[in-house]
Coordinates of C-alpha atoms in Angstrom, one line a residue:
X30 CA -20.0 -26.2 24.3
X31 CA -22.5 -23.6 23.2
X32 CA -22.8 -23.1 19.2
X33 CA -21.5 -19.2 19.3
X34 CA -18.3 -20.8 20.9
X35 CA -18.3 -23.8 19.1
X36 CA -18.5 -21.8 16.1
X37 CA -16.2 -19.4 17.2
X38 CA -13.6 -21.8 17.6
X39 CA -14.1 -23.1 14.3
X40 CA -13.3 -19.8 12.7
X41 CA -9.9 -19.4 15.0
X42 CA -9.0 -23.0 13.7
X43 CA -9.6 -21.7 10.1
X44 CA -7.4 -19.0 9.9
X45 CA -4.7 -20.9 11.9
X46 CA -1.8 -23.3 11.5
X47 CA -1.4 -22.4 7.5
X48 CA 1.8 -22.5 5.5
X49 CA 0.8 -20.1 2.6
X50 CA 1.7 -20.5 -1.0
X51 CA 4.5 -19.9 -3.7
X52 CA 5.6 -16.0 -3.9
X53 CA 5.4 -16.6 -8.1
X54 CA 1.3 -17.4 -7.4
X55 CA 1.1 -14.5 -5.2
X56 CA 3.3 -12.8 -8.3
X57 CA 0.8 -13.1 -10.8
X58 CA -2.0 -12.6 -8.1
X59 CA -1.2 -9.0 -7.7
X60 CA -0.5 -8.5 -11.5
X61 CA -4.1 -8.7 -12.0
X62 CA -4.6 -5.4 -10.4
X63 CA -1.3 -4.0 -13.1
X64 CA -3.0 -5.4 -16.5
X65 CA -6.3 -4.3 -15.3
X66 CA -5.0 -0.6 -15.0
X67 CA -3.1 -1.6 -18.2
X68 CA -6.9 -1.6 -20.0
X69 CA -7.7 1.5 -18.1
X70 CA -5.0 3.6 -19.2
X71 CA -5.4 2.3 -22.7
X72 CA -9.1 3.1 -22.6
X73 CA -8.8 6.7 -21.1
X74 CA -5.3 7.5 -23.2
X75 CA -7.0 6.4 -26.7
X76 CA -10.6 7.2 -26.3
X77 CA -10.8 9.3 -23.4
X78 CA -13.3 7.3 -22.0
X79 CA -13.5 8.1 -18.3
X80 CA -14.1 11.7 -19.0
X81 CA -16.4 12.8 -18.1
X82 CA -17.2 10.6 -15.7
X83 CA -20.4 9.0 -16.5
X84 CA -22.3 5.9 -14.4
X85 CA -20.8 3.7 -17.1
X86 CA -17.3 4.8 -16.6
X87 CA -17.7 4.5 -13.2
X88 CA -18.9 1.2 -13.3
X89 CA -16.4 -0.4 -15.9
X90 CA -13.7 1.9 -13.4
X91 CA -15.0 -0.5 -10.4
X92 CA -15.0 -2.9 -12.8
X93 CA -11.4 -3.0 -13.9
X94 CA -9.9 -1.9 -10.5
X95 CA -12.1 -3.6 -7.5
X96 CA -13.7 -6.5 -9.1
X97 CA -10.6 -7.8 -11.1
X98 CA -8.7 -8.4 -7.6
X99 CA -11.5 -9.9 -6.2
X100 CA -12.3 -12.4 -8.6
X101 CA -8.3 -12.7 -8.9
X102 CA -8.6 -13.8 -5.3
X103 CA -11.6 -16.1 -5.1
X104 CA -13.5 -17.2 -8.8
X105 CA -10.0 -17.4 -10.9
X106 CA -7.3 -17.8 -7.7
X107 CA -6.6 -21.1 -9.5
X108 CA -5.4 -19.4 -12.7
X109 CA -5.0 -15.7 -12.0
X110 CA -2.6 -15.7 -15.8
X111 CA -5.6 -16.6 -17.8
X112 CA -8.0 -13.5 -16.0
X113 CA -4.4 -11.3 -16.6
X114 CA -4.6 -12.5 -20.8
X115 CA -8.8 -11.4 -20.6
X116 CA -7.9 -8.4 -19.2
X117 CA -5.1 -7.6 -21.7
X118 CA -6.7 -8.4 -24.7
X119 CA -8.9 -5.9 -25.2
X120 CA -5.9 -3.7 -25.2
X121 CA -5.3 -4.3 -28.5
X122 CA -8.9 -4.0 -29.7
X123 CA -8.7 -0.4 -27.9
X124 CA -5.6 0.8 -30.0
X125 CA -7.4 -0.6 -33.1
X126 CA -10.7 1.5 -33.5
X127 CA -9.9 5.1 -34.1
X128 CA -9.7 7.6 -31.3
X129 CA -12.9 9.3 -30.1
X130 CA -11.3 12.6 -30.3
X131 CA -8.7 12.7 -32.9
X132 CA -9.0 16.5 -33.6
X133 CA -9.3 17.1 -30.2
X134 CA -7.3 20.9 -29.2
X135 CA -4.8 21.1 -27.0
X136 CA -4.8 23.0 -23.6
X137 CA -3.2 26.5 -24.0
X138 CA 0.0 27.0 -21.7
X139 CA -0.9 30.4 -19.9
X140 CA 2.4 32.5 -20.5
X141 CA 4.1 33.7 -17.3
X142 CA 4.5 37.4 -17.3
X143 CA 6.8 40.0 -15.1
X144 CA 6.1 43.1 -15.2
X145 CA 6.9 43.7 -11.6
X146 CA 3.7 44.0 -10.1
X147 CA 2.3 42.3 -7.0
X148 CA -0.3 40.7 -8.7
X149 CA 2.2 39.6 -12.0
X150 CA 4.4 37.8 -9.2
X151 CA 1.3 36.1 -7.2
X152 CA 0.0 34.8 -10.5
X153 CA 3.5 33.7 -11.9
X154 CA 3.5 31.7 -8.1
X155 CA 0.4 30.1 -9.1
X156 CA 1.5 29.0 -12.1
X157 CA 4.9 27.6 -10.7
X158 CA 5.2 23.5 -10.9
X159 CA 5.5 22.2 -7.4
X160 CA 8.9 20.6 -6.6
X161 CA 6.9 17.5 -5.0
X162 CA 3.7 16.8 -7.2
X163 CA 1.4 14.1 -6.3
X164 CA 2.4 11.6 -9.4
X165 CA -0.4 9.6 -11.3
X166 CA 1.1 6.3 -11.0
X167 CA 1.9 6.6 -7.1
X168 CA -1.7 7.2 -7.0
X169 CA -2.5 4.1 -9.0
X170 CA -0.4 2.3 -6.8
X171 CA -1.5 3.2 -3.3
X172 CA -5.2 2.7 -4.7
X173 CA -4.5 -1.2 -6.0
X174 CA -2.8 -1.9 -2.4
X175 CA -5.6 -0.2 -0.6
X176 CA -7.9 -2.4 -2.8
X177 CA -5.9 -5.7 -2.8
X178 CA -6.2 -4.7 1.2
X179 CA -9.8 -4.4 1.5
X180 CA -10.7 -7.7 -0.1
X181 CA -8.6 -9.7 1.5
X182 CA -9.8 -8.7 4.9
X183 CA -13.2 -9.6 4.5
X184 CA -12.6 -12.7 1.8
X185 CA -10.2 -14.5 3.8
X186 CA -13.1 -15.5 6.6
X187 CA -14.8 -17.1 3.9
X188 CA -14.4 -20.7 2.2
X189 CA -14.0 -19.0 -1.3
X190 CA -10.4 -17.1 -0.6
X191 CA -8.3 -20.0 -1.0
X192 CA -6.6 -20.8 2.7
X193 CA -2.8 -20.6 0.6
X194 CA -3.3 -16.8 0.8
X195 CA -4.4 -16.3 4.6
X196 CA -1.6 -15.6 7.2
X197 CA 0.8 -18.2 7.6
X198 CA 1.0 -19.0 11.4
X199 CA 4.8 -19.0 11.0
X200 CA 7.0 -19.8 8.4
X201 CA 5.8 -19.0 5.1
X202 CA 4.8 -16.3 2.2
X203 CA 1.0 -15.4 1.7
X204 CA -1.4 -12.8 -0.1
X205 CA -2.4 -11.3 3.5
X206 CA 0.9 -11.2 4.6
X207 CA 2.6 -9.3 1.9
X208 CA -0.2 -6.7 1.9
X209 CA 0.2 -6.2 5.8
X210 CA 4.3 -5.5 4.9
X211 CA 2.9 -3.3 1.8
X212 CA 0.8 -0.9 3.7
X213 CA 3.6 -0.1 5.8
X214 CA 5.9 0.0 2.6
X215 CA 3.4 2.5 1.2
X216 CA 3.0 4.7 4.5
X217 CA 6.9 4.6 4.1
X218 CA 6.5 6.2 0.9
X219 CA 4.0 9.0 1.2
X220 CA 6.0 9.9 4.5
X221 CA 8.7 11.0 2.6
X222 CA 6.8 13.7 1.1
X223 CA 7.0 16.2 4.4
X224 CA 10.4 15.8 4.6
X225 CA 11.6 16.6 0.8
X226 CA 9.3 20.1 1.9
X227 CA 11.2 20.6 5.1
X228 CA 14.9 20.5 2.8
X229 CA 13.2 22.6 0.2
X230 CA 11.9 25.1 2.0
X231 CA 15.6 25.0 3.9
X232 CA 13.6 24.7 7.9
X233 CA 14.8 21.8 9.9
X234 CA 12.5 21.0 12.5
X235 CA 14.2 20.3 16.0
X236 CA 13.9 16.8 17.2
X237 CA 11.2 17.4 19.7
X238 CA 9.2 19.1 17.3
X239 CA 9.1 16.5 15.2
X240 CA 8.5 13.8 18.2
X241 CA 5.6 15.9 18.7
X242 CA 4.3 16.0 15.2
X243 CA 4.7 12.5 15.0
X244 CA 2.7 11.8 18.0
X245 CA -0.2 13.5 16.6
X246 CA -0.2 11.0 13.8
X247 CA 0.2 8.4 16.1
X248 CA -2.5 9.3 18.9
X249 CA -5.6 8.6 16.6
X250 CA -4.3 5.2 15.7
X251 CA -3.0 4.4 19.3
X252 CA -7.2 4.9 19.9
X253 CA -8.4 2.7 17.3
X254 CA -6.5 0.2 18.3
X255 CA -7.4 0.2 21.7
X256 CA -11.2 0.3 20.6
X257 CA -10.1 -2.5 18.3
X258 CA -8.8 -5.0 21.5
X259 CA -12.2 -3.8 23.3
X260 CA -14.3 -4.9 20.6
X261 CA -12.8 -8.0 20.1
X262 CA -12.7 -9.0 23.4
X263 CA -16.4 -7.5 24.1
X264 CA -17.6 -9.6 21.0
X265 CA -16.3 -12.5 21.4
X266 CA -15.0 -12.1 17.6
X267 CA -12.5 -14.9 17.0
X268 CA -8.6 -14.4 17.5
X269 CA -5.4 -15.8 15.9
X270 CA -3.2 -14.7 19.3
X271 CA -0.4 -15.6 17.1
X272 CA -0.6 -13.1 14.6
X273 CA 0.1 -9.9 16.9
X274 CA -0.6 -11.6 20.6
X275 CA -3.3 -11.5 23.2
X276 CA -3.5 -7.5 23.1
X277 CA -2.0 -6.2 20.3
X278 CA -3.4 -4.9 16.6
X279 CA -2.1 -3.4 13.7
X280 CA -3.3 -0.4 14.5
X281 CA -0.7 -0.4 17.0
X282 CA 1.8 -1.7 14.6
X283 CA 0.8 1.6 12.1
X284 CA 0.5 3.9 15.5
X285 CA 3.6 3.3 16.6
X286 CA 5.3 3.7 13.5
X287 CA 5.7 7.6 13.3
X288 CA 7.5 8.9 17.0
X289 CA 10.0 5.9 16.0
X290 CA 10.7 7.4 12.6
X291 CA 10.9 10.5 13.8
X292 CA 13.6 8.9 16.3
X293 CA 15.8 7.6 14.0
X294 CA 15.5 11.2 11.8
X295 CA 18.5 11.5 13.8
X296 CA 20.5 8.9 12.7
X297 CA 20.6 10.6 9.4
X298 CA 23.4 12.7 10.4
X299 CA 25.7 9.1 10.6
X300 CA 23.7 7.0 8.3
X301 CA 23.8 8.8 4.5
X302 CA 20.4 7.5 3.5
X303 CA 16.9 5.9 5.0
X304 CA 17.8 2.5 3.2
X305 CA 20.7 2.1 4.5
X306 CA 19.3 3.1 7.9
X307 CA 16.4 0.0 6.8
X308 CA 19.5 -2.5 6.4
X309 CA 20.9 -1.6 9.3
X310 CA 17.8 -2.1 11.6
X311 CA 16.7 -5.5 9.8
X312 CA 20.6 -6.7 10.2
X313 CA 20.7 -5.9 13.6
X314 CA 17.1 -7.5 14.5
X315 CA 18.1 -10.9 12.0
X316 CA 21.9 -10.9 14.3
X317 CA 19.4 -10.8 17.8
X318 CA 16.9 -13.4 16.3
X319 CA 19.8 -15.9 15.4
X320 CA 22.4 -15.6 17.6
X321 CA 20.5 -15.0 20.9
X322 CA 17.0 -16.5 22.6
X323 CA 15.1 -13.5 21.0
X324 CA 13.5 -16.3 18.3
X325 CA 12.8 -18.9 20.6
X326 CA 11.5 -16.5 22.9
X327 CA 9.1 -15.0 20.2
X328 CA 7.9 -18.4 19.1
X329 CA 7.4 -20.5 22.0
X330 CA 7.5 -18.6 25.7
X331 CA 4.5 -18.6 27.7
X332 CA 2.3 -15.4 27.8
X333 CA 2.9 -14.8 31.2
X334 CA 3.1 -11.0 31.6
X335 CA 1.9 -8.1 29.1
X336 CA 5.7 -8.4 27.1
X337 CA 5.2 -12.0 26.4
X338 CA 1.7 -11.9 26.0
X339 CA 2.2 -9.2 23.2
X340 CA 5.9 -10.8 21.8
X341 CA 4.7 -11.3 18.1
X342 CA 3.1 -7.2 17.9
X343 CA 6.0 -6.0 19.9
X344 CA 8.8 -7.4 18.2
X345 CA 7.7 -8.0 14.5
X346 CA 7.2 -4.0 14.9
X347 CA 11.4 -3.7 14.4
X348 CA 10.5 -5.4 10.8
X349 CA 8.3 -3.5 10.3
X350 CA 10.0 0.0 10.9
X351 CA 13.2 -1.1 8.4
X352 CA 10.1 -1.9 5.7
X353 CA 8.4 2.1 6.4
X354 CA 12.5 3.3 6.3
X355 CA 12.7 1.0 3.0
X356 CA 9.4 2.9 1.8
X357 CA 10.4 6.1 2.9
X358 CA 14.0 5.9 1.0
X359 CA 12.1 5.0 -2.4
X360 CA 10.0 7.9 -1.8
X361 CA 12.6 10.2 -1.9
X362 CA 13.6 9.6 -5.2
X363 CA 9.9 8.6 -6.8
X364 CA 8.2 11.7 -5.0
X365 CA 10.5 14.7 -6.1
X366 CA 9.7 16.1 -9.7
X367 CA 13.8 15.4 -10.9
X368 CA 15.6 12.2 -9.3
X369 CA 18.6 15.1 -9.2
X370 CA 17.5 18.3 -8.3
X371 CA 21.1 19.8 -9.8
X372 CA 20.0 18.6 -13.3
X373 CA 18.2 20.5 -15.7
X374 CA 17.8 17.8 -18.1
X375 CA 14.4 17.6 -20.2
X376 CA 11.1 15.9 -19.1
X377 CA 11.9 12.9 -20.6
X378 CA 15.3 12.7 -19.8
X379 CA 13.9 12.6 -16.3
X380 CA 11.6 10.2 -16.8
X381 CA 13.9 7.7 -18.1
X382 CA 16.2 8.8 -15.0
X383 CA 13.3 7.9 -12.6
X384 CA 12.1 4.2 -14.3
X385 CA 16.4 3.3 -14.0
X386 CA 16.1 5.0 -10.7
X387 CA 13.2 2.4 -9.8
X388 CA 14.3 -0.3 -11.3
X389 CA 18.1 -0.5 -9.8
X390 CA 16.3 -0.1 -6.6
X391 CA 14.0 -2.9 -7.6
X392 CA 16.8 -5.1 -8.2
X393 CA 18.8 -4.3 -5.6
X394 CA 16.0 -5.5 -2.9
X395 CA 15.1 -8.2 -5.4
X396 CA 18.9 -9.7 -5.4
X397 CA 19.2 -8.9 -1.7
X398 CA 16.0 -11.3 -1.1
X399 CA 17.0 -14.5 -3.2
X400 CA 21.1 -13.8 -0.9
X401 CA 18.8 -14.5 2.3
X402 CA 16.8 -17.3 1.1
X403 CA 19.1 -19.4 -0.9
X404 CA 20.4 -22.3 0.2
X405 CA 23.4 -22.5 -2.2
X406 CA 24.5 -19.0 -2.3
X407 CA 22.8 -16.9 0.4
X408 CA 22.1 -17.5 4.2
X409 CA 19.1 -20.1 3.6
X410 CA 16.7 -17.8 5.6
X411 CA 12.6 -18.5 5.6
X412 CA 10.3 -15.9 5.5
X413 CA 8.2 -15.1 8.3
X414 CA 5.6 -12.5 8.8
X415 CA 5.3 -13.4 12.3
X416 CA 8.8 -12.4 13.2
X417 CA 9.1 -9.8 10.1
X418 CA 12.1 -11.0 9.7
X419 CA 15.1 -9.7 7.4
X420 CA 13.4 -12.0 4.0
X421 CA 10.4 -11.2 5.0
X422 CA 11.4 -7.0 5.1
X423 CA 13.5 -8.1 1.7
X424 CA 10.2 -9.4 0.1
X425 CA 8.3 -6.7 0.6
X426 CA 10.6 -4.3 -0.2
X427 CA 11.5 -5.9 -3.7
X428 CA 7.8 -6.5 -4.5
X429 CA 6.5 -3.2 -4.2
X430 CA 9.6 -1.7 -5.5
X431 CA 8.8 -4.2 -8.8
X432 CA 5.0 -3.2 -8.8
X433 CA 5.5 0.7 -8.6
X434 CA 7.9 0.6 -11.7
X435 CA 5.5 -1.5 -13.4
X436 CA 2.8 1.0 -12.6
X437 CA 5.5 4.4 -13.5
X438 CA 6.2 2.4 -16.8
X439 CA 2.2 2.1 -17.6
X440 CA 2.3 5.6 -16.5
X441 CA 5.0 7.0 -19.0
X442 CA 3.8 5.0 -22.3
X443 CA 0.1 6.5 -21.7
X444 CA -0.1 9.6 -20.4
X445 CA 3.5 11.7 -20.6
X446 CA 1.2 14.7 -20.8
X447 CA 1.7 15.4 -17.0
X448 CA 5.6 14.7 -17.1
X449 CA 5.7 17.7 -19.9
X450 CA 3.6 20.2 -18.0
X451 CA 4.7 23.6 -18.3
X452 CA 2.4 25.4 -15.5
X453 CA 0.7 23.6 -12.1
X454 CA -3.3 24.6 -14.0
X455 CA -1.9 21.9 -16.4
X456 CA -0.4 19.6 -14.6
X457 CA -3.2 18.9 -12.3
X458 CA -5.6 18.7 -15.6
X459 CA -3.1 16.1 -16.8
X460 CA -3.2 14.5 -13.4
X461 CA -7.2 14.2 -13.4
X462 CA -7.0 12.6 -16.9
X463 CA -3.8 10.1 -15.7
X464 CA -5.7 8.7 -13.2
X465 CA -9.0 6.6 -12.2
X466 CA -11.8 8.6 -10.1
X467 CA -12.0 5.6 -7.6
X468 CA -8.1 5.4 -7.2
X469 CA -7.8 9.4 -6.6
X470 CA -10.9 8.8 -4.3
X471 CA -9.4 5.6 -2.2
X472 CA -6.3 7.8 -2.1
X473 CA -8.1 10.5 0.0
X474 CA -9.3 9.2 3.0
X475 CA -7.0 5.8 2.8
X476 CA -6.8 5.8 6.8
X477 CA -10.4 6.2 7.3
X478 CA -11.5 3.8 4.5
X479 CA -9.3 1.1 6.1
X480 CA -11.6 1.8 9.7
X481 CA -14.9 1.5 7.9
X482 CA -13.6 -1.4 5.7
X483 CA -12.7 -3.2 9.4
X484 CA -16.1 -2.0 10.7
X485 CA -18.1 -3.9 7.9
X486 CA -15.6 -6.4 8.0
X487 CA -16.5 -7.1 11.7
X488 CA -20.3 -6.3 10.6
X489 CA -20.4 -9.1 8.0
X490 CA -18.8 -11.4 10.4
X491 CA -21.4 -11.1 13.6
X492 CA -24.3 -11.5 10.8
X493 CA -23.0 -14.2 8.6
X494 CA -21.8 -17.5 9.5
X495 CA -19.1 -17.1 6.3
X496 CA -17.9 -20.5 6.9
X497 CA -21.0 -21.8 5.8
X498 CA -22.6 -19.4 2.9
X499 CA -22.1 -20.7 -0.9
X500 CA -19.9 -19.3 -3.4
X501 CA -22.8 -17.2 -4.7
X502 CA -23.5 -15.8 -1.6
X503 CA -20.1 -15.1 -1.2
X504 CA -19.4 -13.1 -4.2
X505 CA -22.6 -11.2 -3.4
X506 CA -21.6 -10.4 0.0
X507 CA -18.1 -9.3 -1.3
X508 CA -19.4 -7.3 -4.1
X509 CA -21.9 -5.8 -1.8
X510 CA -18.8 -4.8 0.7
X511 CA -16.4 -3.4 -2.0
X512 CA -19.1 -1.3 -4.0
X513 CA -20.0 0.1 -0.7
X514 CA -16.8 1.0 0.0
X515 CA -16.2 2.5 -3.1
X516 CA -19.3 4.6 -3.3
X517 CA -18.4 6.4 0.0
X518 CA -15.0 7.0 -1.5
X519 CA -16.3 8.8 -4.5
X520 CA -19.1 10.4 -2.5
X521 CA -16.6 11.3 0.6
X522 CA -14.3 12.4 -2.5
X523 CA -17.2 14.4 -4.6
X524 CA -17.7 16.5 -1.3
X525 CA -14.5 17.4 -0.6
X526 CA -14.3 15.7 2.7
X527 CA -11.0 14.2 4.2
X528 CA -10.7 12.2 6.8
X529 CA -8.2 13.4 9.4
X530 CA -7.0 10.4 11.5

């Protein structure tokens, strides 16, 4: 055996047969990347230290936000509460010493006038608050996935990313396999955006003209992950055929996804809402896994034609549409500037409407998860990322249902500014100030940052025998890949250049 296959076979067997870890590790994991925007909000909220934007602030911002989740994930996996206490404790010192700007003059609200004219009315529609903003704390959410994202997939092939939080092969929770559920959850979300437009603006699109929107979306990412199996199999980069199957990728998981959704827009003339449409779909997949051959079939037939050889992509993609419809049902309450477009109620009244709003959804998914996987009072289900079966949909919805209230909470005690806007000029200043530079910047081009983040991924491994390196060279491999990714964020973002995938 030749050492490129010898070695290649040694990184298959390393990312295979694993059973994962405890959901309360992965828990306080992932709350690294919450405290650490904790000290972010406190520092820009008190001393308005990330404006302007300076090379300090934009190192302590990669700081906080990049480097926190990877050393949460390698250096301090072991004890991810004690980096959460450094990171909050300086909190405090923050609120003690005096604000830089206590003086500082607030931002006159430009008046709206009428006095008929055409250019009175064009301004006064200017100045109008959108009816769907883009919210500072979903940002700050979809940025720490993205992140949490990015390090895994290049930290998991080395020795340093403890094995606990690499895929399980089938039963099992794990780091990697709730972040593949919450990038789906989060598409889920931001996808509910077009559609609160469509009812505003009072159009409804035909069902083949929304198949054929959707299969715009989906063509680009149909591509990549064709170009995806090609390199793979070209390279000879190592495989886990378990994961997705001999052909299948995530991209077409995430490709997929969209002339689906677009089906089942449909069903919302029977079905009242897109989580009950999500229940629906994940009962009916759990009913087919445990009362016919669909499980065994999953898990043990042989890859004899391009069905079986592609079981795991093909049918773990049903989970993975009730976890977008999950995503896409919290976004239509999170996205909309008033949970109930009747009310009138004050800012603050709405904003207290919203965190409820979150959080009975939170503990609904929450409650729903610990019915499937009890023993004593539930239907003693395992999780399984492999199948993406109904716990394993439960999980991810309840987590990142958890997480974004935590983030709309942090979001409301430091910056109500942008929730008591009186004009869009203002809103979007409150907006800059709410959130971090490299956040708003992963935001942008998420799509095509994922791509390059896979391209140096696959980079890094055809250079580097990463089973081999030390720790050192680890961390400076990994801080070389995430401040490289972060710098053509920011310079992608500071040329106003998006990504169209």
């Amino acid at each position: 055996m030749s050492n490129s296959t010898s070695y290649k076979q040694r990184k298959e067997d390393f990312v295979s047969n694993l059973s994962g870890g405890p959901v309360s590790e992965i828990n306080n994991v992932t709350a690294v990347a919450l405290v650490a925007v904790l000290l972010w909000s406190a520092l820009q909220a008190r001393h308005s230290f990330f404006q302007p934007m300076t090379a300090l602030g934009y190192l302590v911002d990669y700081g906080l936000n990049v480097c926190a989740i990877l050393l949460a994930t390698t250096l301090y996996s072991n004890s991810p509460v004690l980096l959460c206490i450094f990171l909050a404790t300086p909190v405090a010192l923050v609120y003690m010493l005096p604000p830089s700007n206590p003086n500082k003059k607030k931002l006159a609200i430009p008046r709206p006038t009428n006095d008929g004219s055409a250019s009175s009315i064009e301004r006064n529609k200017d100045l109008a608050l959108d009816a769907v903003p883009v919210k500072p704390f979903l940002t700050t959410y979809r940025g720490s996935m993205q992140i949490i994202t990015y390090v895994a997939i290049l930290a998991v092939d080395f020795k340093l990313f403890p094995r606990r939080f690499a895929k399980v092969e089938t039963w099992g929770t794990s780091l990697m396999d709730l972040g593949v559920g919450s990038y789906v959850f989060t598409a889920g979300v931001v996808a509910a955006r077009p559609v609160l437009k469509e009812k505003i603006s009072g159009r409804t699109l035909s069902p083949f003209t929304r198949l054929l929107k959707s299969l715009r979306h989906s063509i680009p990412l149909l591509v990549l992950g064709f170009l995806r199996f090609l390199s793979v199999k070209g390279l000879e980069y190592a495989e886990h055929t378990t994961e997705y199957g001999v052909h299948w990728n995530f991209f077409f998981t995430l490709g997929f996804l969209p002339p689906f959704v677009a089906l089942f827009q449909e069903a919302l003339r029977l079905i009242p809402s897109y989580a009950m449409l999500s229940m629906f779909v994940m009962g009916a997949y759990e009913f087919a896994l445990n009362r016919t051959e669909l499980k065994a079939y999953i898990l043990t037939a042989p890859r004899v034609d391009i069905i079986s050889k592609n079981r795991e992509g093909i049918f773990s993609f049903v989970g993975y549409l009730a976890i977008f419809l999950a995503g896409q049902d919290l976004g239509m309450f999170v996205l909309p500037r008033k949970v109930n477009p009747r009310s009138n109620a004050r800012a603050g009244t709405q904003r207290n409407t919203l965190l409820m709003t979150i959080g009975v959804w939170a503990g609904l998914w929450a409650v729903l998860y610990h019915l499937s996987t009890s023993y004593k009072y539930g239907l003693g289900l395992t999780v399984s990322r492999r199948l993406a079966n109904l716990p394993y949909v439960l999980w991810v919805a309840a987590f990142n249902s958890v997480f974004i209230l935590g983030y709309c909470l942090v979001d409301t005690i430091f910056f109500p500014a942008f929730y008591n806007a009186a004009d869009k000029r203002t809103e979007k200043e409150a907006y800059v100030v709410a959130t971090s530079k490299l956040m708003r910047a992963f935001n942008r081009n998420a799509l095509g940052l994922f791509l390059i983040a896979n391209l140096l991924t696959g980079l890094v491994n055809m250079t580097v025998p990463t089973l081999d390196v030390s720790p050192t060279v680890t961390m400076a491999i990994m801080l070389a890949y995430t401040g490289v990714l972060s710098v053509v964020a920011v310079v992608l973002d500071n040329y106003d250049i998006s990504i169209k995938l």
